[in-house]
Short mmCIF file of C-alpha atoms in Angstrom, two decimals:
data_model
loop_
_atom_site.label_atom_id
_atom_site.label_comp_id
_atom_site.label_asym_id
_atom_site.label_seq_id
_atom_site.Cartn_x
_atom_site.Cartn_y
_atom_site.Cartn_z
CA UNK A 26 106.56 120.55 108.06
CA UNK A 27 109.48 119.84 105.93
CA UNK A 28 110.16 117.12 103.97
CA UNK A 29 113.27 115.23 105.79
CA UNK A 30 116.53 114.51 104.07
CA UNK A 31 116.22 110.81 104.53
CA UNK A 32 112.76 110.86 102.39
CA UNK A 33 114.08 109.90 98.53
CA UNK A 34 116.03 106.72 100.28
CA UNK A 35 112.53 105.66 101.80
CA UNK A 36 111.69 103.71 98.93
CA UNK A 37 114.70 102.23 98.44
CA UNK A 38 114.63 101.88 102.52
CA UNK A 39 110.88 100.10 102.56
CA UNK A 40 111.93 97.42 99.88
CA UNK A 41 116.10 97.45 99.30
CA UNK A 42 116.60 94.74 101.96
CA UNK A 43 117.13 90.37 101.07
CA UNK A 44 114.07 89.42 102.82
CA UNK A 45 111.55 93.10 102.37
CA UNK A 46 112.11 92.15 98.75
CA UNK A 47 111.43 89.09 98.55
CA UNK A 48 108.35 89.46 100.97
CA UNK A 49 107.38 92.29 98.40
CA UNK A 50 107.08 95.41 100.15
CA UNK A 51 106.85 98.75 98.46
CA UNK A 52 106.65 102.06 99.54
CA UNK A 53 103.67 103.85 99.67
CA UNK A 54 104.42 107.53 101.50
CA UNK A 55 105.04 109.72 103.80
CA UNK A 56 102.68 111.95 105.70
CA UNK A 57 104.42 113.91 107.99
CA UNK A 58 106.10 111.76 110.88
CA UNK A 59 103.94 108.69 109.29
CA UNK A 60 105.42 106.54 106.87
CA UNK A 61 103.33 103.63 104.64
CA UNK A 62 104.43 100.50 103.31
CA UNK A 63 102.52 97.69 101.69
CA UNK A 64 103.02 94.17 101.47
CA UNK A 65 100.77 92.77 98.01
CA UNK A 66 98.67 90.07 98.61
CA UNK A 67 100.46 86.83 97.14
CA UNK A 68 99.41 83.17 97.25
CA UNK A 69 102.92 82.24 98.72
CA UNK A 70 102.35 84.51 101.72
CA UNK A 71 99.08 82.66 102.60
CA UNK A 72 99.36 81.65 106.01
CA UNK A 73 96.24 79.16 105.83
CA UNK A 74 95.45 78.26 102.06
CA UNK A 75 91.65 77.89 103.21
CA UNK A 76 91.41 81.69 103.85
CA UNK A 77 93.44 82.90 101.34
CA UNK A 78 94.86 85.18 104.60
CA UNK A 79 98.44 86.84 104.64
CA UNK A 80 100.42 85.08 107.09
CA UNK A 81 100.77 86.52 110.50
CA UNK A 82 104.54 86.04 110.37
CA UNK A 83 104.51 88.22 107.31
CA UNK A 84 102.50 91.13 109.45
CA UNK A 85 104.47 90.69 112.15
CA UNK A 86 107.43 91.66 109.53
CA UNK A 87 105.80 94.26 108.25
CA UNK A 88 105.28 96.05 111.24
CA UNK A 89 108.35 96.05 112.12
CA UNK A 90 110.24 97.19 109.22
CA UNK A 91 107.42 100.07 108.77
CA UNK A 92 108.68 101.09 112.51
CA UNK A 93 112.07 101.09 111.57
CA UNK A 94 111.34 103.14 108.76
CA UNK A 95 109.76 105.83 111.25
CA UNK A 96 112.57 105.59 113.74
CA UNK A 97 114.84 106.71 110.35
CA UNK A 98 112.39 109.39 109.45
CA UNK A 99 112.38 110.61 113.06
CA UNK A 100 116.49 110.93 113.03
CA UNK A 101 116.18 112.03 109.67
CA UNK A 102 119.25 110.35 108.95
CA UNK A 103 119.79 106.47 108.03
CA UNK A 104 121.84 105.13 111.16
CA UNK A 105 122.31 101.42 111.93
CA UNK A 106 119.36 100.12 114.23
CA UNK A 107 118.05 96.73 116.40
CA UNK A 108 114.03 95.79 116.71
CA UNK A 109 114.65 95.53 120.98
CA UNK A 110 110.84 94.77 121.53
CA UNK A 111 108.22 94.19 119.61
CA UNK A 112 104.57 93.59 120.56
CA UNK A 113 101.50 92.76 118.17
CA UNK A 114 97.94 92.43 118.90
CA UNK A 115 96.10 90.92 116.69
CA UNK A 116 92.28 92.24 116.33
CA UNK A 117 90.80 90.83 113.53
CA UNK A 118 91.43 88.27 110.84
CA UNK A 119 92.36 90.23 107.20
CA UNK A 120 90.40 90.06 104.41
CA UNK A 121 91.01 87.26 101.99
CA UNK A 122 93.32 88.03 99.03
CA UNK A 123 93.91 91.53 100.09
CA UNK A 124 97.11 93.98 100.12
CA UNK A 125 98.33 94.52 103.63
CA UNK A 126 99.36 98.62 104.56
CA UNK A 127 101.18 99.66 107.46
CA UNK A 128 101.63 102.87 109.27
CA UNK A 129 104.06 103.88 111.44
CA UNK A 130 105.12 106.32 113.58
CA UNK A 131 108.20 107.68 115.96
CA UNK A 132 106.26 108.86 118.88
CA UNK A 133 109.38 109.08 121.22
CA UNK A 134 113.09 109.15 120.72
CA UNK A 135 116.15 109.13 123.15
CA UNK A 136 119.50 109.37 122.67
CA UNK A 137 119.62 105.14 122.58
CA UNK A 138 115.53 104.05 122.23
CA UNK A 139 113.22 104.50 119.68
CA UNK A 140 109.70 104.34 120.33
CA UNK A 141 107.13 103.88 117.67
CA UNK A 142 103.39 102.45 117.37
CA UNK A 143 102.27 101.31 113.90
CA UNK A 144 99.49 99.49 112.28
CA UNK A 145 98.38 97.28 109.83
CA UNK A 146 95.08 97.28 107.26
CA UNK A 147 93.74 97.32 104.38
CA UNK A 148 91.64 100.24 103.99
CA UNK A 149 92.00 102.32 106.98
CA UNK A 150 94.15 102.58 110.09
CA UNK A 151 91.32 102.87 112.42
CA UNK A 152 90.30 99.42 111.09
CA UNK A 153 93.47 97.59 111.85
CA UNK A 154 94.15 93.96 111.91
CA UNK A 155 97.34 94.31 113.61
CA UNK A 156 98.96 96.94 116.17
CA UNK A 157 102.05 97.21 117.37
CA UNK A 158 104.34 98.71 120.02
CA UNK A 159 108.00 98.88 119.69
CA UNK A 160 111.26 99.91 120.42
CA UNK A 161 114.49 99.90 118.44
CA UNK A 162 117.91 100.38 119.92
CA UNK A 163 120.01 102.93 118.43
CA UNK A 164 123.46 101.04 117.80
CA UNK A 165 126.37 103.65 117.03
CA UNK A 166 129.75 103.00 116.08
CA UNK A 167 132.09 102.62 118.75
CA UNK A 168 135.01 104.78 118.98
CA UNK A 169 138.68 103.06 118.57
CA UNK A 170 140.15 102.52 121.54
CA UNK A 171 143.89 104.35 122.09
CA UNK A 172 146.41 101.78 122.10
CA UNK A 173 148.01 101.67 125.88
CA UNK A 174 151.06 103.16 126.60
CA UNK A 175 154.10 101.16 126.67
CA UNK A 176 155.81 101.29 130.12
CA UNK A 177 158.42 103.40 129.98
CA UNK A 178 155.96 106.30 127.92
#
């Protein structure tokens, strides 16, 4: 397979943004159609400071900015995009004071909807702590409308 166009921005794509920053988030690579991020384990993520846990809100995030990442790998081609649903399951608690990956990929795309499954671990996707199942809205520009004819034209 080649490597798509859009694959040098992915870095830049995975962590570039106010709040993927901030959160952390680097990226990690791209195998394929699957793309890796990961979120470093920080005490001001900690969701409960008595398990030393990532937040959930913080997997939620990650998992979705991982599948946007995929939708833009699948388009090869960075083109302005909404999360339209998202849906986690939970399946296990994470380990204590421990980096957070995620793995997504573009399993379906239409001309408007993206559909993409991802995960969340530590070690190995078949391990996860966190799946999800999304789609993202393709948003395109609109054309200009033509001005109306005067009467008379």
């Amino acid at each position: 397979m080649d490597v798509p166009a859009i694959a040098p921005l992915l870095p830049q794509l995975a962590s570039g943004a106010a709040h993927t920053h901030a959160l952390g988030f680097t990226y990690e690579s791209l195998d394929g159609d699957r793309v890796r991020i990961r979120v470093p384990w920080r005490e001001d993520l900690v969701g409960d400071p008595d398990t030393g846990v990532i937040a959930g809100g913080v997997v939620t995030t990650l998992l979705d900015h991982v599948g946007g990442l995929a939708v833009w790998v699948s388009l090869d081609n960075f083109k302005p995009l909404a999360t339209l649903d998202l849906r986690v399951d939970y399946m296990r608690a994470a380990r204590p004071r421990t980096d957070l990956i995620a793995e997504a990929r573009c399993y379906r795309l239409t001309r408007s909807i993206a559909f993409v499954r991802a995960w969340a671990f530590e070690d190995a996707p078949d391990d996860p702590v966190a799946a999800a199942q999304s789609a993202y809205i393709l948003t395109t520009t609109r054309p200009q409308r033509r001005p109306k004819p005067e009467a008379g034209e």
